[in-house]
Short mmCIF file of N, CA and C in Angstrom, two decimals:
data_model
loop_
_atom_site.label_atom_id
_atom_site.label_comp_id
_atom_site.label_asym_id
_atom_site.label_seq_id
_atom_site.Cartn_x
_atom_site.Cartn_y
_atom_site.Cartn_z
N MET A 16 -3.97 -13.73 -34.59
CA MET A 16 -5.40 -13.86 -34.72
C MET A 16 -5.91 -12.74 -35.61
N ALA A 17 -6.78 -13.07 -36.53
CA ALA A 17 -7.36 -12.06 -37.42
C ALA A 17 -8.23 -11.11 -36.62
N ILE A 18 -8.08 -9.84 -36.90
CA ILE A 18 -8.85 -8.83 -36.16
C ILE A 18 -10.34 -9.08 -36.28
N SER A 19 -10.82 -9.48 -37.45
CA SER A 19 -12.26 -9.70 -37.63
C SER A 19 -12.77 -10.87 -36.81
N ALA A 20 -11.87 -11.75 -36.32
CA ALA A 20 -12.29 -12.90 -35.53
C ALA A 20 -12.55 -12.54 -34.07
N VAL A 21 -12.27 -11.31 -33.68
CA VAL A 21 -12.45 -10.90 -32.29
C VAL A 21 -13.75 -10.12 -32.15
N PRO A 22 -14.70 -10.67 -31.39
CA PRO A 22 -15.96 -9.94 -31.18
C PRO A 22 -15.73 -8.63 -30.43
N GLU A 23 -16.57 -7.67 -30.75
CA GLU A 23 -16.46 -6.33 -30.17
C GLU A 23 -16.44 -6.35 -28.64
N HIS A 24 -17.28 -7.17 -28.02
CA HIS A 24 -17.34 -7.18 -26.56
C HIS A 24 -16.05 -7.74 -25.95
N VAL A 25 -15.34 -8.61 -26.66
CA VAL A 25 -14.08 -9.15 -26.15
C VAL A 25 -13.00 -8.07 -26.21
N TRP A 26 -12.94 -7.32 -27.34
CA TRP A 26 -12.00 -6.19 -27.43
C TRP A 26 -12.23 -5.23 -26.27
N TRP A 27 -13.49 -4.87 -26.05
CA TRP A 27 -13.82 -3.90 -25.00
C TRP A 27 -13.41 -4.44 -23.63
N ALA A 28 -13.67 -5.71 -23.38
CA ALA A 28 -13.34 -6.30 -22.09
C ALA A 28 -11.84 -6.29 -21.84
N VAL A 29 -11.06 -6.68 -22.83
CA VAL A 29 -9.60 -6.70 -22.66
C VAL A 29 -9.08 -5.28 -22.48
N GLU A 30 -9.61 -4.33 -23.22
CA GLU A 30 -9.20 -2.94 -23.05
C GLU A 30 -9.55 -2.44 -21.65
N THR A 31 -10.73 -2.77 -21.16
CA THR A 31 -11.16 -2.36 -19.83
C THR A 31 -10.31 -3.04 -18.75
N LEU A 32 -10.00 -4.30 -18.96
CA LEU A 32 -9.17 -5.07 -18.02
C LEU A 32 -7.76 -4.49 -17.94
N ASP A 33 -7.25 -4.00 -19.07
CA ASP A 33 -5.95 -3.34 -19.15
C ASP A 33 -4.84 -4.15 -18.49
N PRO A 34 -4.60 -5.37 -18.99
CA PRO A 34 -3.56 -6.21 -18.36
C PRO A 34 -2.16 -5.62 -18.54
N GLY A 35 -1.42 -5.62 -17.45
CA GLY A 35 -0.03 -5.17 -17.50
C GLY A 35 0.86 -6.29 -18.00
N PRO A 36 2.08 -5.97 -18.43
CA PRO A 36 2.97 -6.97 -19.02
C PRO A 36 3.35 -8.11 -18.08
N ASP A 37 3.31 -7.85 -16.78
CA ASP A 37 3.70 -8.87 -15.80
C ASP A 37 2.54 -9.37 -14.95
N ASP A 38 1.33 -9.02 -15.34
CA ASP A 38 0.15 -9.45 -14.58
C ASP A 38 -0.03 -10.96 -14.59
N GLN A 39 -0.57 -11.44 -13.50
CA GLN A 39 -1.01 -12.83 -13.38
C GLN A 39 -2.52 -12.78 -13.41
N LEU A 40 -3.13 -13.45 -14.42
CA LEU A 40 -4.57 -13.36 -14.63
C LEU A 40 -5.23 -14.73 -14.60
N LEU A 41 -6.50 -14.74 -14.23
CA LEU A 41 -7.33 -15.92 -14.30
C LEU A 41 -8.59 -15.56 -15.06
N GLU A 42 -8.89 -16.32 -16.12
CA GLU A 42 -10.16 -16.15 -16.82
C GLU A 42 -11.06 -17.33 -16.48
N ILE A 43 -12.25 -17.03 -16.04
CA ILE A 43 -13.25 -18.03 -15.70
C ILE A 43 -14.20 -18.16 -16.88
N GLY A 44 -14.32 -19.37 -17.44
CA GLY A 44 -15.20 -19.59 -18.59
C GLY A 44 -14.60 -19.02 -19.86
N CYS A 45 -13.43 -19.51 -20.24
CA CYS A 45 -12.69 -18.91 -21.36
C CYS A 45 -13.25 -19.23 -22.74
N GLY A 46 -14.17 -20.18 -22.85
CA GLY A 46 -14.71 -20.52 -24.17
C GLY A 46 -13.59 -20.89 -25.12
N PRO A 47 -13.63 -20.40 -26.36
CA PRO A 47 -12.61 -20.78 -27.35
C PRO A 47 -11.28 -20.04 -27.21
N GLY A 48 -11.11 -19.25 -26.17
CA GLY A 48 -9.81 -18.65 -25.89
C GLY A 48 -9.48 -17.38 -26.64
N VAL A 49 -10.48 -16.63 -27.07
CA VAL A 49 -10.23 -15.40 -27.81
C VAL A 49 -9.56 -14.35 -26.92
N ALA A 50 -10.08 -14.15 -25.72
CA ALA A 50 -9.47 -13.17 -24.81
C ALA A 50 -8.06 -13.62 -24.40
N VAL A 51 -7.87 -14.91 -24.23
CA VAL A 51 -6.54 -15.44 -23.89
C VAL A 51 -5.53 -14.99 -24.95
N SER A 52 -5.89 -15.14 -26.22
CA SER A 52 -4.98 -14.74 -27.31
C SER A 52 -4.63 -13.27 -27.25
N LEU A 53 -5.64 -12.43 -27.06
CA LEU A 53 -5.38 -10.98 -26.99
C LEU A 53 -4.50 -10.63 -25.81
N ILE A 54 -4.78 -11.21 -24.67
CA ILE A 54 -4.02 -10.89 -23.46
C ILE A 54 -2.58 -11.38 -23.57
N CYS A 55 -2.37 -12.56 -24.11
CA CYS A 55 -1.01 -13.09 -24.25
C CYS A 55 -0.13 -12.19 -25.10
N GLU A 56 -0.71 -11.51 -26.07
CA GLU A 56 0.06 -10.58 -26.90
C GLU A 56 0.57 -9.39 -26.10
N LEU A 57 -0.04 -9.13 -24.95
CA LEU A 57 0.34 -8.00 -24.10
C LEU A 57 1.29 -8.39 -22.97
N LEU A 58 1.41 -9.69 -22.72
CA LEU A 58 2.21 -10.16 -21.60
C LEU A 58 3.68 -10.28 -21.97
N VAL A 59 4.53 -9.95 -21.00
CA VAL A 59 5.98 -10.13 -21.15
C VAL A 59 6.42 -11.19 -20.15
N GLY A 60 6.26 -10.88 -18.87
CA GLY A 60 6.60 -11.84 -17.82
C GLY A 60 5.38 -12.41 -17.14
N GLY A 61 4.22 -11.95 -17.54
CA GLY A 61 2.98 -12.39 -16.92
C GLY A 61 2.46 -13.70 -17.49
N ARG A 62 1.32 -14.12 -16.97
CA ARG A 62 0.72 -15.39 -17.38
C ARG A 62 -0.79 -15.31 -17.18
N ILE A 63 -1.51 -16.01 -18.04
CA ILE A 63 -2.96 -16.14 -17.87
C ILE A 63 -3.30 -17.62 -17.73
N VAL A 64 -4.06 -17.91 -16.69
CA VAL A 64 -4.65 -19.23 -16.50
C VAL A 64 -6.11 -19.09 -16.91
N ALA A 65 -6.55 -19.95 -17.80
CA ALA A 65 -7.93 -19.88 -18.28
C ALA A 65 -8.60 -21.22 -17.99
N ILE A 66 -9.78 -21.15 -17.38
CA ILE A 66 -10.52 -22.37 -17.07
C ILE A 66 -11.87 -22.35 -17.74
N ASP A 67 -12.36 -23.54 -18.02
CA ASP A 67 -13.72 -23.70 -18.55
C ASP A 67 -14.17 -25.10 -18.18
N ARG A 68 -15.43 -25.24 -17.84
CA ARG A 68 -15.94 -26.56 -17.49
C ARG A 68 -16.11 -27.44 -18.71
N SER A 69 -16.10 -26.87 -19.90
CA SER A 69 -16.30 -27.60 -21.14
C SER A 69 -14.99 -28.07 -21.75
N ALA A 70 -14.84 -29.38 -21.91
CA ALA A 70 -13.65 -29.92 -22.57
C ALA A 70 -13.58 -29.46 -24.02
N THR A 71 -14.73 -29.31 -24.67
CA THR A 71 -14.77 -28.83 -26.05
C THR A 71 -14.22 -27.41 -26.14
N ALA A 72 -14.62 -26.55 -25.21
CA ALA A 72 -14.12 -25.17 -25.19
C ALA A 72 -12.61 -25.16 -24.97
N ILE A 73 -12.12 -25.95 -24.05
CA ILE A 73 -10.68 -25.98 -23.78
C ILE A 73 -9.93 -26.53 -24.99
N SER A 74 -10.50 -27.49 -25.68
CA SER A 74 -9.86 -28.01 -26.90
C SER A 74 -9.73 -26.92 -27.96
N ARG A 75 -10.78 -26.13 -28.15
CA ARG A 75 -10.73 -25.02 -29.11
C ARG A 75 -9.73 -23.95 -28.67
N ALA A 76 -9.74 -23.64 -27.37
CA ALA A 76 -8.81 -22.64 -26.84
C ALA A 76 -7.36 -23.12 -26.98
N THR A 77 -7.14 -24.42 -26.84
CA THR A 77 -5.81 -25.00 -26.98
C THR A 77 -5.30 -24.85 -28.41
N ARG A 78 -6.17 -25.14 -29.37
CA ARG A 78 -5.77 -24.98 -30.78
C ARG A 78 -5.46 -23.52 -31.08
N ARG A 79 -6.30 -22.62 -30.62
CA ARG A 79 -6.12 -21.19 -30.90
C ARG A 79 -4.86 -20.64 -30.25
N ASN A 80 -4.47 -21.18 -29.11
CA ASN A 80 -3.38 -20.59 -28.32
C ASN A 80 -2.16 -21.50 -28.18
N ALA A 81 -1.93 -22.36 -29.15
CA ALA A 81 -0.83 -23.33 -29.06
C ALA A 81 0.51 -22.64 -28.78
N GLN A 82 0.80 -21.55 -29.47
CA GLN A 82 2.09 -20.89 -29.25
C GLN A 82 2.18 -20.26 -27.87
N HIS A 83 1.07 -19.76 -27.35
CA HIS A 83 1.08 -19.15 -26.02
C HIS A 83 1.22 -20.21 -24.94
N LEU A 84 0.64 -21.37 -25.17
CA LEU A 84 0.81 -22.48 -24.23
C LEU A 84 2.26 -22.94 -24.22
N ALA A 85 2.85 -23.05 -25.40
CA ALA A 85 4.24 -23.50 -25.52
C ALA A 85 5.20 -22.51 -24.85
N SER A 86 4.88 -21.22 -24.92
CA SER A 86 5.75 -20.20 -24.33
C SER A 86 5.57 -20.07 -22.82
N GLY A 87 4.51 -20.67 -22.28
CA GLY A 87 4.23 -20.56 -20.86
C GLY A 87 3.41 -19.35 -20.48
N LYS A 88 3.03 -18.53 -21.45
CA LYS A 88 2.20 -17.36 -21.16
C LYS A 88 0.77 -17.75 -20.82
N ALA A 89 0.32 -18.92 -21.30
CA ALA A 89 -1.06 -19.36 -21.06
C ALA A 89 -1.05 -20.78 -20.50
N VAL A 90 -2.00 -21.01 -19.61
CA VAL A 90 -2.28 -22.33 -19.06
C VAL A 90 -3.79 -22.51 -19.17
N LEU A 91 -4.23 -23.64 -19.71
CA LEU A 91 -5.65 -23.92 -19.87
C LEU A 91 -6.01 -25.16 -19.06
N GLU A 92 -7.15 -25.09 -18.36
CA GLU A 92 -7.59 -26.21 -17.53
C GLU A 92 -9.08 -26.45 -17.73
N THR A 93 -9.45 -27.72 -17.87
CA THR A 93 -10.86 -28.09 -17.91
C THR A 93 -11.32 -28.31 -16.48
N VAL A 94 -11.97 -27.31 -15.93
CA VAL A 94 -12.46 -27.40 -14.55
C VAL A 94 -13.50 -26.30 -14.34
N ALA A 95 -14.51 -26.61 -13.56
CA ALA A 95 -15.50 -25.60 -13.17
C ALA A 95 -14.92 -24.80 -12.01
N LEU A 96 -15.28 -23.54 -11.91
CA LEU A 96 -14.76 -22.69 -10.85
C LEU A 96 -14.97 -23.31 -9.48
N GLU A 97 -16.16 -23.84 -9.23
CA GLU A 97 -16.45 -24.38 -7.89
C GLU A 97 -15.61 -25.62 -7.56
N GLU A 98 -14.96 -26.22 -8.56
CA GLU A 98 -14.10 -27.39 -8.33
C GLU A 98 -12.61 -27.04 -8.36
N LEU A 99 -12.29 -25.79 -8.63
CA LEU A 99 -10.89 -25.36 -8.74
C LEU A 99 -10.25 -25.31 -7.37
N ARG A 100 -9.07 -25.89 -7.26
CA ARG A 100 -8.26 -25.79 -6.04
C ARG A 100 -7.12 -24.83 -6.34
N PRO A 101 -6.88 -23.86 -5.49
CA PRO A 101 -5.80 -22.90 -5.75
C PRO A 101 -4.47 -23.57 -6.08
N SER A 102 -4.16 -24.67 -5.43
CA SER A 102 -2.87 -25.34 -5.67
C SER A 102 -2.78 -25.93 -7.08
N ASP A 103 -3.92 -26.06 -7.77
CA ASP A 103 -3.90 -26.57 -9.14
C ASP A 103 -3.37 -25.54 -10.13
N VAL A 104 -3.48 -24.25 -9.80
CA VAL A 104 -3.13 -23.21 -10.76
C VAL A 104 -2.12 -22.18 -10.23
N LEU A 105 -1.80 -22.26 -8.95
CA LEU A 105 -0.90 -21.28 -8.34
C LEU A 105 0.18 -21.96 -7.52
N GLY A 106 1.34 -21.35 -7.48
CA GLY A 106 2.37 -21.78 -6.55
C GLY A 106 1.99 -21.35 -5.15
N GLU A 107 2.75 -21.77 -4.16
CA GLU A 107 2.38 -21.53 -2.77
C GLU A 107 2.20 -20.05 -2.42
N SER A 108 3.06 -19.18 -2.91
CA SER A 108 2.96 -17.76 -2.56
C SER A 108 2.36 -16.91 -3.68
N GLU A 109 1.93 -17.53 -4.76
CA GLU A 109 1.38 -16.79 -5.90
C GLU A 109 -0.09 -16.43 -5.68
N ARG A 110 -0.50 -15.33 -6.29
CA ARG A 110 -1.89 -14.91 -6.32
C ARG A 110 -2.12 -14.21 -7.65
N PHE A 111 -3.38 -14.05 -8.01
CA PHE A 111 -3.72 -13.38 -9.26
C PHE A 111 -3.90 -11.89 -9.03
N ASP A 112 -3.45 -11.11 -10.03
CA ASP A 112 -3.66 -9.66 -10.01
C ASP A 112 -5.08 -9.34 -10.46
N LYS A 113 -5.54 -10.08 -11.47
CA LYS A 113 -6.87 -9.84 -12.04
C LYS A 113 -7.53 -11.17 -12.35
N ILE A 114 -8.78 -11.26 -11.97
CA ILE A 114 -9.62 -12.42 -12.31
C ILE A 114 -10.80 -11.86 -13.07
N PHE A 115 -11.17 -12.52 -14.18
CA PHE A 115 -12.29 -11.99 -14.95
C PHE A 115 -13.11 -13.11 -15.57
N ALA A 116 -14.34 -12.72 -15.92
CA ALA A 116 -15.26 -13.64 -16.58
C ALA A 116 -16.15 -12.82 -17.51
N MET A 117 -16.43 -13.39 -18.68
CA MET A 117 -17.33 -12.73 -19.64
C MET A 117 -18.58 -13.59 -19.83
N ASN A 118 -19.71 -13.01 -19.51
CA ASN A 118 -21.00 -13.67 -19.72
C ASN A 118 -21.08 -15.02 -19.04
N VAL A 119 -20.54 -15.09 -17.81
CA VAL A 119 -20.63 -16.30 -17.00
C VAL A 119 -21.79 -16.11 -16.03
N ASN A 120 -22.85 -16.83 -16.27
CA ASN A 120 -24.10 -16.60 -15.56
C ASN A 120 -24.07 -16.95 -14.08
N LEU A 121 -23.17 -17.81 -13.64
CA LEU A 121 -23.21 -18.22 -12.24
C LEU A 121 -23.11 -17.05 -11.28
N PHE A 122 -22.53 -15.95 -11.70
CA PHE A 122 -22.36 -14.81 -10.81
C PHE A 122 -23.63 -14.01 -10.59
N TRP A 123 -24.62 -14.18 -11.45
CA TRP A 123 -25.83 -13.36 -11.27
C TRP A 123 -27.12 -14.17 -11.20
N VAL A 124 -27.13 -15.42 -11.61
CA VAL A 124 -28.39 -16.18 -11.58
C VAL A 124 -28.69 -16.77 -10.20
N ARG A 125 -27.67 -16.82 -9.35
CA ARG A 125 -27.84 -17.30 -7.98
C ARG A 125 -26.77 -16.62 -7.13
N SER A 126 -26.84 -16.82 -5.83
CA SER A 126 -25.81 -16.26 -4.96
C SER A 126 -24.53 -17.07 -5.11
N PRO A 127 -23.44 -16.44 -5.58
CA PRO A 127 -22.18 -17.16 -5.78
C PRO A 127 -21.26 -17.08 -4.56
N ALA A 128 -21.81 -17.22 -3.37
CA ALA A 128 -21.03 -17.03 -2.13
C ALA A 128 -19.79 -17.92 -2.09
N LYS A 129 -19.94 -19.20 -2.40
CA LYS A 129 -18.80 -20.13 -2.33
C LYS A 129 -17.72 -19.72 -3.34
N GLU A 130 -18.14 -19.36 -4.55
CA GLU A 130 -17.19 -18.97 -5.59
C GLU A 130 -16.47 -17.68 -5.24
N LEU A 131 -17.20 -16.72 -4.65
CA LEU A 131 -16.57 -15.46 -4.28
C LEU A 131 -15.57 -15.64 -3.13
N GLU A 132 -15.84 -16.56 -2.23
CA GLU A 132 -14.86 -16.86 -1.17
C GLU A 132 -13.59 -17.44 -1.78
N LEU A 133 -13.74 -18.32 -2.77
CA LEU A 133 -12.57 -18.86 -3.48
C LEU A 133 -11.80 -17.74 -4.18
N ILE A 134 -12.51 -16.86 -4.84
CA ILE A 134 -11.87 -15.74 -5.54
C ILE A 134 -11.08 -14.87 -4.56
N LYS A 135 -11.62 -14.65 -3.37
CA LYS A 135 -10.88 -13.88 -2.37
C LYS A 135 -9.53 -14.53 -2.05
N ARG A 136 -9.50 -15.86 -2.00
CA ARG A 136 -8.25 -16.57 -1.72
C ARG A 136 -7.29 -16.52 -2.91
N LEU A 137 -7.83 -16.39 -4.11
CA LEU A 137 -7.00 -16.39 -5.31
C LEU A 137 -6.41 -15.02 -5.64
N LEU A 138 -7.07 -13.95 -5.18
CA LEU A 138 -6.62 -12.59 -5.49
C LEU A 138 -5.46 -12.17 -4.59
N GLY A 139 -4.49 -11.53 -5.21
CA GLY A 139 -3.38 -10.96 -4.45
C GLY A 139 -3.75 -9.59 -3.91
N PRO A 140 -2.88 -9.01 -3.09
CA PRO A 140 -3.12 -7.66 -2.56
C PRO A 140 -3.31 -6.67 -3.72
N GLY A 141 -4.36 -5.88 -3.64
CA GLY A 141 -4.65 -4.91 -4.69
C GLY A 141 -5.28 -5.52 -5.92
N GLY A 142 -5.53 -6.83 -5.90
CA GLY A 142 -6.14 -7.50 -7.05
C GLY A 142 -7.62 -7.18 -7.18
N ALA A 143 -8.18 -7.52 -8.34
CA ALA A 143 -9.58 -7.21 -8.58
C ALA A 143 -10.24 -8.28 -9.44
N LEU A 144 -11.54 -8.39 -9.28
CA LEU A 144 -12.40 -9.26 -10.06
C LEU A 144 -13.17 -8.39 -11.04
N TYR A 145 -13.20 -8.81 -12.31
CA TYR A 145 -13.92 -8.08 -13.36
C TYR A 145 -14.95 -9.02 -13.96
N LEU A 146 -16.22 -8.65 -13.84
CA LEU A 146 -17.29 -9.44 -14.41
C LEU A 146 -17.92 -8.65 -15.55
N PHE A 147 -17.80 -9.20 -16.76
CA PHE A 147 -18.32 -8.56 -17.96
C PHE A 147 -19.61 -9.24 -18.38
N TYR A 148 -20.56 -8.42 -18.82
CA TYR A 148 -21.82 -8.97 -19.32
C TYR A 148 -22.28 -8.15 -20.53
N GLY A 149 -22.67 -8.86 -21.59
CA GLY A 149 -23.18 -8.21 -22.79
C GLY A 149 -22.38 -8.62 -24.00
N TYR A 150 -22.90 -8.26 -25.17
CA TYR A 150 -22.30 -8.70 -26.43
C TYR A 150 -21.99 -7.56 -27.39
N GLY A 151 -21.98 -6.35 -26.90
CA GLY A 151 -21.65 -5.23 -27.77
C GLY A 151 -22.89 -4.64 -28.42
N ARG A 152 -22.67 -3.97 -29.53
CA ARG A 152 -23.75 -3.21 -30.16
C ARG A 152 -24.67 -4.02 -31.05
N ARG A 153 -24.35 -5.27 -31.33
CA ARG A 153 -25.22 -6.03 -32.23
C ARG A 153 -26.62 -6.15 -31.62
N PRO A 154 -27.65 -6.17 -32.44
CA PRO A 154 -29.00 -6.27 -31.90
C PRO A 154 -29.17 -7.56 -31.10
N LEU A 155 -29.75 -7.42 -29.93
CA LEU A 155 -29.97 -8.57 -29.06
C LEU A 155 -31.46 -8.82 -28.88
N PRO A 156 -31.81 -10.06 -28.60
CA PRO A 156 -33.20 -10.32 -28.23
C PRO A 156 -33.58 -9.49 -27.01
N ARG A 157 -34.85 -9.18 -26.87
CA ARG A 157 -35.32 -8.31 -25.80
C ARG A 157 -34.85 -8.79 -24.42
N LYS A 158 -34.91 -10.09 -24.17
CA LYS A 158 -34.51 -10.63 -22.87
C LYS A 158 -33.06 -10.27 -22.56
N ASP A 159 -32.14 -10.38 -23.53
CA ASP A 159 -30.74 -10.05 -23.30
C ASP A 159 -30.56 -8.57 -23.01
N ASN A 160 -31.32 -7.71 -23.69
CA ASN A 160 -31.25 -6.28 -23.40
C ASN A 160 -31.72 -5.99 -21.98
N GLU A 161 -32.79 -6.66 -21.55
CA GLU A 161 -33.27 -6.48 -20.18
C GLU A 161 -32.22 -6.95 -19.19
N ASN A 162 -31.56 -8.08 -19.47
CA ASN A 162 -30.54 -8.60 -18.57
C ASN A 162 -29.35 -7.65 -18.47
N THR A 163 -28.94 -7.05 -19.59
CA THR A 163 -27.82 -6.12 -19.56
C THR A 163 -28.13 -4.94 -18.65
N SER A 164 -29.41 -4.58 -18.54
CA SER A 164 -29.81 -3.47 -17.67
C SER A 164 -29.86 -3.89 -16.20
N ARG A 165 -30.29 -5.11 -15.93
CA ARG A 165 -30.49 -5.50 -14.53
C ARG A 165 -29.32 -6.26 -13.90
N VAL A 166 -28.48 -6.89 -14.70
CA VAL A 166 -27.38 -7.70 -14.17
C VAL A 166 -26.43 -6.89 -13.29
N PRO A 167 -26.02 -5.67 -13.66
CA PRO A 167 -25.08 -4.94 -12.79
C PRO A 167 -25.59 -4.77 -11.36
N GLY A 168 -26.87 -4.51 -11.20
CA GLY A 168 -27.43 -4.36 -9.85
C GLY A 168 -27.38 -5.66 -9.06
N ILE A 169 -27.68 -6.76 -9.73
CA ILE A 169 -27.63 -8.06 -9.06
C ILE A 169 -26.19 -8.39 -8.67
N LEU A 170 -25.25 -8.19 -9.60
CA LEU A 170 -23.84 -8.46 -9.31
C LEU A 170 -23.34 -7.58 -8.17
N THR A 171 -23.70 -6.31 -8.20
CA THR A 171 -23.27 -5.39 -7.15
C THR A 171 -23.75 -5.88 -5.79
N GLY A 172 -24.99 -6.33 -5.72
CA GLY A 172 -25.52 -6.85 -4.46
C GLY A 172 -24.74 -8.06 -3.97
N HIS A 173 -24.52 -9.03 -4.84
CA HIS A 173 -23.76 -10.23 -4.46
C HIS A 173 -22.35 -9.87 -3.99
N LEU A 174 -21.70 -8.97 -4.71
CA LEU A 174 -20.32 -8.62 -4.41
C LEU A 174 -20.19 -7.81 -3.12
N THR A 175 -21.05 -6.83 -2.92
CA THR A 175 -20.96 -6.03 -1.69
C THR A 175 -21.32 -6.88 -0.48
N ASP A 176 -22.24 -7.82 -0.63
CA ASP A 176 -22.57 -8.74 0.47
C ASP A 176 -21.37 -9.57 0.91
N ARG A 177 -20.42 -9.79 -0.01
CA ARG A 177 -19.23 -10.62 0.28
C ARG A 177 -18.00 -9.77 0.58
N GLY A 178 -18.18 -8.45 0.78
CA GLY A 178 -17.07 -7.61 1.20
C GLY A 178 -16.26 -6.95 0.11
N PHE A 179 -16.81 -6.87 -1.09
CA PHE A 179 -16.12 -6.21 -2.20
C PHE A 179 -16.63 -4.79 -2.38
N ALA A 180 -15.74 -3.88 -2.78
CA ALA A 180 -16.12 -2.55 -3.24
C ALA A 180 -16.29 -2.65 -4.75
N VAL A 181 -17.34 -2.05 -5.28
CA VAL A 181 -17.73 -2.27 -6.67
C VAL A 181 -17.74 -0.97 -7.46
N GLU A 182 -17.32 -1.08 -8.72
CA GLU A 182 -17.39 0.02 -9.67
C GLU A 182 -17.98 -0.54 -10.97
N VAL A 183 -18.96 0.15 -11.52
CA VAL A 183 -19.61 -0.29 -12.76
C VAL A 183 -19.19 0.63 -13.90
N THR A 184 -18.78 0.01 -15.02
CA THR A 184 -18.41 0.73 -16.23
C THR A 184 -19.27 0.20 -17.36
N ARG A 185 -19.86 1.10 -18.13
CA ARG A 185 -20.73 0.68 -19.24
C ARG A 185 -20.10 1.06 -20.58
N GLY A 186 -20.25 0.14 -21.53
CA GLY A 186 -19.87 0.39 -22.91
C GLY A 186 -21.12 0.25 -23.77
N GLN A 187 -20.94 0.15 -25.06
CA GLN A 187 -22.08 -0.02 -25.98
C GLN A 187 -22.56 -1.47 -25.92
N GLY A 188 -23.62 -1.73 -25.18
CA GLY A 188 -24.19 -3.06 -25.10
C GLY A 188 -23.39 -4.04 -24.26
N VAL A 189 -22.50 -3.52 -23.41
CA VAL A 189 -21.69 -4.36 -22.53
C VAL A 189 -21.42 -3.57 -21.24
N VAL A 190 -21.26 -4.30 -20.16
CA VAL A 190 -21.02 -3.67 -18.88
C VAL A 190 -19.93 -4.45 -18.14
N CYS A 191 -19.16 -3.73 -17.33
CA CYS A 191 -18.14 -4.35 -16.48
C CYS A 191 -18.45 -3.98 -15.03
N VAL A 192 -18.54 -4.99 -14.19
CA VAL A 192 -18.65 -4.77 -12.76
C VAL A 192 -17.31 -5.20 -12.17
N ALA A 193 -16.51 -4.21 -11.77
CA ALA A 193 -15.19 -4.48 -11.20
C ALA A 193 -15.31 -4.44 -9.68
N ALA A 194 -14.64 -5.41 -9.05
CA ALA A 194 -14.77 -5.56 -7.60
C ALA A 194 -13.39 -5.76 -6.98
N ALA A 195 -13.12 -4.99 -5.94
CA ALA A 195 -11.88 -5.13 -5.17
C ALA A 195 -12.27 -5.36 -3.71
N LEU A 196 -11.43 -6.08 -3.00
CA LEU A 196 -11.70 -6.31 -1.60
C LEU A 196 -11.56 -5.01 -0.83
N GLN A 197 -12.52 -4.76 0.06
CA GLN A 197 -12.45 -3.56 0.88
C GLN A 197 -11.40 -3.76 1.95
N ALA A 198 -10.70 -2.68 2.24
CA ALA A 198 -9.62 -2.74 3.27
C ALA A 198 -10.18 -2.92 4.66
#
């Protein structure tokens, strides 16, 4: 993938996510699969499952990641998170090390209680959920700047209400709310 084809916020998210070579990852709302491509370059024995409710997005991600799909490093599914069944993407004893989403509004525009319960079942011991919001340093409309300021607080509330411990990391025009299950 050409370096110029990767938006700044995607680079930052993948760097913050810091996938290990054997990690099992789930991306919610993968769009055209840019993060999938970056992550697959870092995987040795690991795998990324990427879902999106849009068949068009999955089609684009499939074209972009044909070699990663062929190698088994990537799996793409057209499905909304709320319709995902763990058995569709995981073996019986498998769980994800990291689950992430970039600019997926369902986590902050309403209470995502049902989705967070599903995520708890999908995460393995020591696993974490990473929710990224923002588009980097490019100038944004005023509403997006306001949302980048208020979204972390909303996400933190939703996550702590569902039993997650939360850590917020800020970059230039992007934020990560990382959540792990409390012991």
